[in-house]
Coordinates of C-alpha atoms in Angstrom, one line a residue:
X93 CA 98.6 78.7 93.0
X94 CA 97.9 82.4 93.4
X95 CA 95.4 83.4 96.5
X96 CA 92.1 85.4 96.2
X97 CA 90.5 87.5 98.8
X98 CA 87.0 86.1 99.9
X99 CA 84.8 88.6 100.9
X100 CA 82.0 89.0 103.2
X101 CA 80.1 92.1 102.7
X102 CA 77.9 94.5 104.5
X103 CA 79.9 95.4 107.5
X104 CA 80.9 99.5 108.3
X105 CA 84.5 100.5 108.4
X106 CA 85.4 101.9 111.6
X107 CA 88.6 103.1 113.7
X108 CA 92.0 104.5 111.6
X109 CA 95.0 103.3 109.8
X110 CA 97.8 104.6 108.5
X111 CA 99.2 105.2 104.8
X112 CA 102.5 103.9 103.5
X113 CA 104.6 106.0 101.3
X114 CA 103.6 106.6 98.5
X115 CA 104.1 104.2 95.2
X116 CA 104.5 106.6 92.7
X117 CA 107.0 108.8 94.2
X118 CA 109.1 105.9 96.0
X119 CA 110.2 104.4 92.9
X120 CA 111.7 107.2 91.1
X121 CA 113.3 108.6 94.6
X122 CA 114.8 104.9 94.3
X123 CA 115.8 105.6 90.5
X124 CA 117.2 108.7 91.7
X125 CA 120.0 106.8 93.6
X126 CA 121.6 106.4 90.2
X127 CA 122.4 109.4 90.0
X128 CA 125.6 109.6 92.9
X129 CA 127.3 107.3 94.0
X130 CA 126.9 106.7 97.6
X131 CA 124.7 105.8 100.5
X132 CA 121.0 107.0 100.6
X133 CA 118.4 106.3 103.1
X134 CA 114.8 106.1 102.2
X135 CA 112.1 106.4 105.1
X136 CA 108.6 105.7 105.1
X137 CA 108.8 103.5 101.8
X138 CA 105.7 100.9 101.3
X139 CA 106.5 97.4 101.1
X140 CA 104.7 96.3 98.2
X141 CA 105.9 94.6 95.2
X142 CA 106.6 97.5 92.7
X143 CA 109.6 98.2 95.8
X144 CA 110.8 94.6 95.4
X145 CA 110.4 95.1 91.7
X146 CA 112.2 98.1 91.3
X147 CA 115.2 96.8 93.8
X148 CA 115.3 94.0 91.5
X149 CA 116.2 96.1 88.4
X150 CA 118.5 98.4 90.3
X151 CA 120.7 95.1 91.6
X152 CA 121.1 94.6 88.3
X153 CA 122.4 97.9 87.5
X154 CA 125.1 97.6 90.1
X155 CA 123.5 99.2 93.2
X156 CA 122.9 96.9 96.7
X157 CA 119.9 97.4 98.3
X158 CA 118.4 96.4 101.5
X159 CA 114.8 97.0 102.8
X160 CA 113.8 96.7 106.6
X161 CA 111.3 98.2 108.9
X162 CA 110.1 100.9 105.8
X163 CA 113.4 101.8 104.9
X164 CA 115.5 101.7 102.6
X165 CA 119.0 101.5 102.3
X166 CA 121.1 101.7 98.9
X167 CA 124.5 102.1 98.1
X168 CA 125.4 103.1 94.4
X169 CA 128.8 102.5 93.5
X170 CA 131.2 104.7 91.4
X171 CA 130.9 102.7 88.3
X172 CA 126.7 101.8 87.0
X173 CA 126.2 98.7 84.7
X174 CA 123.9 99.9 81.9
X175 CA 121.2 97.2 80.4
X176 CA 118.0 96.4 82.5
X177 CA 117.0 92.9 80.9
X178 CA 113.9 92.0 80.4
X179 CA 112.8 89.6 82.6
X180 CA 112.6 92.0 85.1
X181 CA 111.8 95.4 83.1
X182 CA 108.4 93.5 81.9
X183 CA 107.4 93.3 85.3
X184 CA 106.5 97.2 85.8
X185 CA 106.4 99.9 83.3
X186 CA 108.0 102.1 85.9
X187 CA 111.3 101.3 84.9
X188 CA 111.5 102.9 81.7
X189 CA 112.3 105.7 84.4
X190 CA 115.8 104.3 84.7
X191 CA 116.9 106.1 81.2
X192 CA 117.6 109.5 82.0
X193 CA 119.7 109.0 84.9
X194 CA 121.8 106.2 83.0
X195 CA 121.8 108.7 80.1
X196 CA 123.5 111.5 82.4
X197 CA 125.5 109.1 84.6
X198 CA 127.2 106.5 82.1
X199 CA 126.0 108.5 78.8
X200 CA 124.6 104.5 77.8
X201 CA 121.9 102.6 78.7
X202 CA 120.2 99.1 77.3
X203 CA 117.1 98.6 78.8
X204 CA 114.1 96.6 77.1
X205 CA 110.4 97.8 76.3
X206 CA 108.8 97.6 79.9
X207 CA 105.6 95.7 80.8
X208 CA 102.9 96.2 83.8
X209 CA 99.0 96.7 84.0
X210 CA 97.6 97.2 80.5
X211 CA 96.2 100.2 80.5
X212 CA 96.2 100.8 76.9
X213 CA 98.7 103.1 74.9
X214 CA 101.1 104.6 77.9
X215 CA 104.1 105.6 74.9
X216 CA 107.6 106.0 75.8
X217 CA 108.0 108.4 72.8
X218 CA 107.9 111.1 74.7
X219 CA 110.3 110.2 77.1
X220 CA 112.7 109.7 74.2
X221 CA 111.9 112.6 72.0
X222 CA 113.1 114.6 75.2
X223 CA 115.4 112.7 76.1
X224 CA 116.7 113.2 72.0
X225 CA 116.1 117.0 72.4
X226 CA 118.7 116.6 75.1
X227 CA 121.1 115.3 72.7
X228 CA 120.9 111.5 73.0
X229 CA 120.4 109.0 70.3
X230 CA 118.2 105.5 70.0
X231 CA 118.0 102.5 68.4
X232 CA 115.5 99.5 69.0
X233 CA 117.6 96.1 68.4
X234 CA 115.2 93.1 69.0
X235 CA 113.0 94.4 71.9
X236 CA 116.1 96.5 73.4
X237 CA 116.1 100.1 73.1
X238 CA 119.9 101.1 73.2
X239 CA 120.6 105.2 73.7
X240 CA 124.2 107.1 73.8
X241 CA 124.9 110.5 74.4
X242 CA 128.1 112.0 74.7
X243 CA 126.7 114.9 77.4
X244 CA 123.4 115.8 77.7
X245 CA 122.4 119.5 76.9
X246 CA 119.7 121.8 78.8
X247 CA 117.0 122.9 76.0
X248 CA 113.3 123.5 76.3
X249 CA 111.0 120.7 76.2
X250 CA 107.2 121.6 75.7
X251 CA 105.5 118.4 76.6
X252 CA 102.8 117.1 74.5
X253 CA 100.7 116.2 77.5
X254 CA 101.6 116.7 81.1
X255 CA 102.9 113.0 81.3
X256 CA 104.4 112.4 85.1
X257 CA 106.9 109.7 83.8
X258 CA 108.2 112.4 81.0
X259 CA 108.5 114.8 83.4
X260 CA 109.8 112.9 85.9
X261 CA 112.8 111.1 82.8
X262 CA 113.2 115.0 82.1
X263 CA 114.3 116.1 85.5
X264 CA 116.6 113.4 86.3
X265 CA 118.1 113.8 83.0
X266 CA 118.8 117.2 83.4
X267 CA 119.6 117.6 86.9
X268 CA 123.8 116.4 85.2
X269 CA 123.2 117.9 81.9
X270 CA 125.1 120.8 80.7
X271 CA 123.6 124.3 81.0
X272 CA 119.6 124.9 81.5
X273 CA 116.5 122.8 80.7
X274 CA 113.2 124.7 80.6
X275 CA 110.2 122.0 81.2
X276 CA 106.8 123.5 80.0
X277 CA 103.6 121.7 80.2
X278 CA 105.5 119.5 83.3
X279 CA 103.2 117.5 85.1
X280 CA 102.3 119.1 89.1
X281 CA 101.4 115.9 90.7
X282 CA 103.1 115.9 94.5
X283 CA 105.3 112.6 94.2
X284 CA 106.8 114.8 91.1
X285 CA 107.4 117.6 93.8
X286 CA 108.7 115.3 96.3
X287 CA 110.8 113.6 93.9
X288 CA 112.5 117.5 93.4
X289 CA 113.0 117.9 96.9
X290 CA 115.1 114.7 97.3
X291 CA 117.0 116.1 94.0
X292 CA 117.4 119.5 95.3
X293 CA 118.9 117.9 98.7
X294 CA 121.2 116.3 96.5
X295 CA 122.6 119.2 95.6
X296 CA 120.2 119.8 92.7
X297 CA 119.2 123.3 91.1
X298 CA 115.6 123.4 90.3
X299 CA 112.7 125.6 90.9
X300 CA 109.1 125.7 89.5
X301 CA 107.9 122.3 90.5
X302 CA 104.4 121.8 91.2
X303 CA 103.8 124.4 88.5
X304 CA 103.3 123.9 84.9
X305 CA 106.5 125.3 84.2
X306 CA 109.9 123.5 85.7
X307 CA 113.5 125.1 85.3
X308 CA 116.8 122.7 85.7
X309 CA 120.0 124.4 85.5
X310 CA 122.7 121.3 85.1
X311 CA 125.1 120.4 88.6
X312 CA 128.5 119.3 87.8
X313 CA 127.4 115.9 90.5
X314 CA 125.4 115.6 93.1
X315 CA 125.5 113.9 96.6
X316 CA 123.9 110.8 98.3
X317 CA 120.9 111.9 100.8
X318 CA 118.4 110.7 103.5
X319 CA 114.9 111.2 102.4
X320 CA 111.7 110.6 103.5
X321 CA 109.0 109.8 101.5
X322 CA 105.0 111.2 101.6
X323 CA 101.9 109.3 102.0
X324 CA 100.4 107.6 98.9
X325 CA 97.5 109.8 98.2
X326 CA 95.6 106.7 96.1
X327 CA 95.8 104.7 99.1
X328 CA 94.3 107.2 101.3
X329 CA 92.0 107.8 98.7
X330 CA 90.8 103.8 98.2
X331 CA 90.4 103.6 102.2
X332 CA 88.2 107.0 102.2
X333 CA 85.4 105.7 99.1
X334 CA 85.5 102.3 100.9
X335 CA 84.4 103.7 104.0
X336 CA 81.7 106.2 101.6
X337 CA 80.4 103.1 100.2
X338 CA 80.1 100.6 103.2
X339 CA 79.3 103.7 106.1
X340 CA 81.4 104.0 109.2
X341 CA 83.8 106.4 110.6
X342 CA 87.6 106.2 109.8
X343 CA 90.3 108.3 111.0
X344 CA 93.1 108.0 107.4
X345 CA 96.8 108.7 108.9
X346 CA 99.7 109.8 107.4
X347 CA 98.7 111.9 103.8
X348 CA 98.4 115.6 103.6
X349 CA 94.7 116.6 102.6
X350 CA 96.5 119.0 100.2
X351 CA 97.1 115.5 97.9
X352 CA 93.3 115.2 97.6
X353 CA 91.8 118.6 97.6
X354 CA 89.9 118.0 94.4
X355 CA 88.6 114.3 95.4
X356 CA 87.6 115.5 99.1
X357 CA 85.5 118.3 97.5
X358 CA 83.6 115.6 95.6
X359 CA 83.4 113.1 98.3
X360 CA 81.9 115.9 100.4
X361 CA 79.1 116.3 97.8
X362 CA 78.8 112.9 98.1
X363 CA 77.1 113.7 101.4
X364 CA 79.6 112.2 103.5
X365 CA 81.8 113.9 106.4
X366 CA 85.4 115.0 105.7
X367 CA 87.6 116.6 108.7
X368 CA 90.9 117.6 107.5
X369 CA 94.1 117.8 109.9
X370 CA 97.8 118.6 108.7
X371 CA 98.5 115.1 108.0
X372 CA 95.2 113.1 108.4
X373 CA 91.5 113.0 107.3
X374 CA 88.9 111.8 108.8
X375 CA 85.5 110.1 107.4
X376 CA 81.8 109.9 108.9
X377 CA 79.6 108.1 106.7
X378 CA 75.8 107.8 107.7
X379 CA 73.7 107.4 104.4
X380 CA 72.9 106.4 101.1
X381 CA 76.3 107.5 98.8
X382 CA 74.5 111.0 96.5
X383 CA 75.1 110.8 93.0
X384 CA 77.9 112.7 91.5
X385 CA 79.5 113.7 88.2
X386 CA 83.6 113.2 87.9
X387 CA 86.1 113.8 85.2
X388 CA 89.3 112.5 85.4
X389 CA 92.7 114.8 84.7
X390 CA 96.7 114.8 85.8
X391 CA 96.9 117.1 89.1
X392 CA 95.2 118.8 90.6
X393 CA 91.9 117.0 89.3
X394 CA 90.4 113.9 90.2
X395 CA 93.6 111.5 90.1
X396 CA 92.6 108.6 87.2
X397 CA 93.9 106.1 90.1
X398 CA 91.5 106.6 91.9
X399 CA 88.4 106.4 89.3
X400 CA 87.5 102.6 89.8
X401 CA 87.3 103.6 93.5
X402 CA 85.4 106.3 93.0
X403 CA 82.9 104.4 90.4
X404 CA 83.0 101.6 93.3
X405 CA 81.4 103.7 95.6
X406 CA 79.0 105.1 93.7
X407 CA 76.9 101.9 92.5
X408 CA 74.7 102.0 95.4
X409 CA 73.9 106.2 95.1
X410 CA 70.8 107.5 95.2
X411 CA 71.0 108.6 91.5
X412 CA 72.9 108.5 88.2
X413 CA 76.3 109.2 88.3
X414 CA 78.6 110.0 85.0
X415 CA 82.4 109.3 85.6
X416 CA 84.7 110.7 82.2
X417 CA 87.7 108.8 82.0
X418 CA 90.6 111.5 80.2
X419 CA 93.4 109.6 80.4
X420 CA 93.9 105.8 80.2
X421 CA 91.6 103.9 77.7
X422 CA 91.5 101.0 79.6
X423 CA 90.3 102.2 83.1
X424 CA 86.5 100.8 83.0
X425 CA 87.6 96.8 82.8
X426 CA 85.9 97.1 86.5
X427 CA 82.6 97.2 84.2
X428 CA 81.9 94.0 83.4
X429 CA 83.1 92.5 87.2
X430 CA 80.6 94.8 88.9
X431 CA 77.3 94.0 86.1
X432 CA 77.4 90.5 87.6
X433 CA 76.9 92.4 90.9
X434 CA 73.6 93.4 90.0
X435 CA 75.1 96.8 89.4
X436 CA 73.6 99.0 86.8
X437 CA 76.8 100.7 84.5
X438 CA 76.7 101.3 80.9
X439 CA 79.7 102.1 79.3
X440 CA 80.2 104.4 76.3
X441 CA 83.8 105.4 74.8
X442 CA 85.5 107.5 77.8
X443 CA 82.0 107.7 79.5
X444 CA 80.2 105.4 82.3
X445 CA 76.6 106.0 83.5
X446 CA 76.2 104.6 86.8
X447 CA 72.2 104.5 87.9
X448 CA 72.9 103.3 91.8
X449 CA 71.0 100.4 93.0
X450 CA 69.9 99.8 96.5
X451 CA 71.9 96.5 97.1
X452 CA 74.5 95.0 95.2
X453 CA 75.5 90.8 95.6
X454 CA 78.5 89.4 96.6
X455 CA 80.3 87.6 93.2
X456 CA 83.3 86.3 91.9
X457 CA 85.0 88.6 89.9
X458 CA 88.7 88.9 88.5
X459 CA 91.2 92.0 88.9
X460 CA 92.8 93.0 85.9
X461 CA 95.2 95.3 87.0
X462 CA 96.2 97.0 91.1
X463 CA 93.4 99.7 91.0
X464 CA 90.6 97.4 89.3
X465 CA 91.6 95.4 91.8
X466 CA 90.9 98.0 95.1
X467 CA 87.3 99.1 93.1
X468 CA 86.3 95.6 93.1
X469 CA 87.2 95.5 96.5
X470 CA 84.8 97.9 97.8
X471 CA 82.5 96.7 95.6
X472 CA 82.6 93.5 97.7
X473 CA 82.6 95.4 100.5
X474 CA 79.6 97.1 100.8
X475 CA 78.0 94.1 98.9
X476 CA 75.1 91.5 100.1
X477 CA 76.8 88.0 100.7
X478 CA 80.6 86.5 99.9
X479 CA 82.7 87.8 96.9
X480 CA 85.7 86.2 95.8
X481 CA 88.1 88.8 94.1
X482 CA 90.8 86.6 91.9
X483 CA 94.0 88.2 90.1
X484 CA 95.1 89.9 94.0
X485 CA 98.7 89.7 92.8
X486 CA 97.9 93.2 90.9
X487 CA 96.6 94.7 93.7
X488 CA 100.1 93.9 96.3
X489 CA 101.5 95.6 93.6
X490 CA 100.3 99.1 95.0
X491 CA 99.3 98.3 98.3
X492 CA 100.5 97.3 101.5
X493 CA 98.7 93.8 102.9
X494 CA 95.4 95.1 101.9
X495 CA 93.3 92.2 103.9
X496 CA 95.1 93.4 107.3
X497 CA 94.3 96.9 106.4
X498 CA 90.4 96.1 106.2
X499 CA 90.3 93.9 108.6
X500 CA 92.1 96.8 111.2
X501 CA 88.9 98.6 110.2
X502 CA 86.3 95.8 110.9
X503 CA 86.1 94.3 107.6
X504 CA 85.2 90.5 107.3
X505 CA 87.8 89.6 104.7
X506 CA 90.6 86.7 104.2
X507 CA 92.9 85.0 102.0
X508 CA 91.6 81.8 100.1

């Protein structure tokens, strides 16, 4: 039977804690692994399901991979099998990530529609129509989508939208293709840059990440690498609105500030606090949350990860907040959890209205997906009385043991 987290609510976050590294860049640096055979070393990697997940799907593609102390060791062999089944694909969308590189590598891959939070239309198309501009073909047979390609080809790809996964399929698929790939409209988030740097260690010729405009000129192969990975910017972020909503002072290890320039600048006008060192920021929290407006959009604006945890914290502001949801449909399902708070939301397509309330009561409410699940978690937090959050399996998805990390702050929180 699957644990909840009961919840005791009303006590201020105080001391520090430290980041992992960060989920969305550690499982595409793992992906990247396909790419050489070899042994690679990845440091400072979280230990959270998605890693287990992930290692799961790359056994089954041939490599062996061990995971001790937050690192990571893999060894790829010469040879790559080429179909990721679906029993474990469905487990995380992620791996839809494992195309390109299989693409370039073994110029075959058989891997089935992938699963993971619902979060409304996420399409694969236009991974594919890239990865088809790049000269491959594909077919879906039963659930399976099967692509060849005798040798991939640099062209220029103007993405649609500036889709991290597409970019991310993009650069690993080019990094072995043959002549120069021009990525315009690329997505600038910093696990995309990291990603590069581990490529460009391998041996890798690209320039122009972090901008909107990424150049790949092909490599003939590539090399195995160590590499360490940065802090998870959503986890920092989750720890810093928990401590805006429930008061205290917290010192968050581990992330670069530069990650969250755009959602500092907005908890700020929040009225809290915010000291920024080269790798840490620090929290003071003495008041009443103020209202503010926020809009999510892919880097550098307000990540849309970290919109239930911003919404979170804001339902006991002084005022009416309006948080615009630009890019998954399906981020407000911590709505209806939080109205049997006694929290005051309305929801309208991409648009909530939050009017805060002085106090909001402890409840039982369900998770529906990893971030849901940290929003309801400060809700709890700064709640009146005991919450029960159910559906916690989501949330160890993206985060380390998340009742140890609270409770390192002073939180009153346990497994049930």
């Amino acid at each position: 039977m699957e644990k909840s987290i009961q919840v005791l609510g009303g006590k201020e976050l105080k001391g520090s804690i430290s980041v992992p590294g960060a989920k969305n860049a550690v499982l595409k640096e793992m992906v990247a692994c396909l790419l050489a055979p070899g042994d690679y070393v990845l440091s400072n990697a979280p230990d959270i399901k998605d890693v287990h997940y992930m290692s799961q799907v790359l056994s089954h593609l041939g490599l062996e991979i061990t995971f001790d102390n937050q690192e990571l060791r893999i060894q790829t062999p010469d040879k790559l099998k080429i179909e990721a089944p679906y029993d474990l694909v469905k487990k995380m969308r992620a791996s839809i990530i494992v195309l390109g590189p299989l693409l370039a590598r073994e110029g075959n891959v058989r891997i089935a529609f992938p699963g993971g939070d619902n979060l409304g239309p996420r399409p694969v198309q236009m991974h594919l129509d890239a990865l088809e501009k790049m000269g491959a073909s594909f077919v879906l047979e039963h659930g399976v989508l099967i692509g060849k390609v005798d040798k991939l080809q640099g062209v220029e790809i103007n993405l649609p939208y500036a889709s991290v996964g597409a970019t991310e399929n993009t650069i690993l698929a080019a990094v072995l293709a043959e002549g120069q790939t021009l990525i315009e409209n690329a997505a600038r988030e910093p696990e995309v840059v990291d990603l590069v740097a581990m490529l460009k260690k391998m041996g890798a010729e690209i320039e122009g990440e972090g901008s909107s405009e990424i150049v790949i000129n092909g490599v003939d192969m590539l090399v195995p690498v160590n590499h360490s990975i940065i802090g998870d910017r959503i986890v920092a972020g989750t720890f810093l609105l928990a401590v805006a909503s429930t008061g205290g002072e917290v010192i968050v290890e581990g992330i670069n500030p530069v990650f969250l320039e755009m959602e500092l600048k907005k908890i700020k006008e929040m009225g809290m606090t915010i000291d920024c060192k080269n790798d840490s920021i620090s929290i003071e929290s003495n008041d009443r949350p103020k209202s503010i407006d926020i809009s999510t959009l892919p880097f550098p604006g307000i990540a849309t990860d970290l919109q239930p945890m911003f919404s979170a914290s804001l339902l006991k502001s002084s005022g009416t907040s309006i948080i615009t949801e630009n890019v998954y449909d399906q981020r407000f399902q911590w709505v209806p959890e939080v109205l049997r708070m006694g929290a005051n939301v309305q929801i309208g397509w991409q648009h909530a209205v939050i009017k805060g309330v002085k106090v909001i009561s402890g409840a039982p409410v369900v998770s529906p997906d990893i971030r849901t699940g940290a929003g309801l978690l400060i809700a709890a937090l700064s709640a009146d009385g005991h919450s029960v959050i159910d559906g916690i399996s989501h949330i160890s998805r993206g985060y380390e043991d998340i009742v140890d990390s609270f409770s390192i702050l002073g939180a009153e929180l346990e497994y049930t």
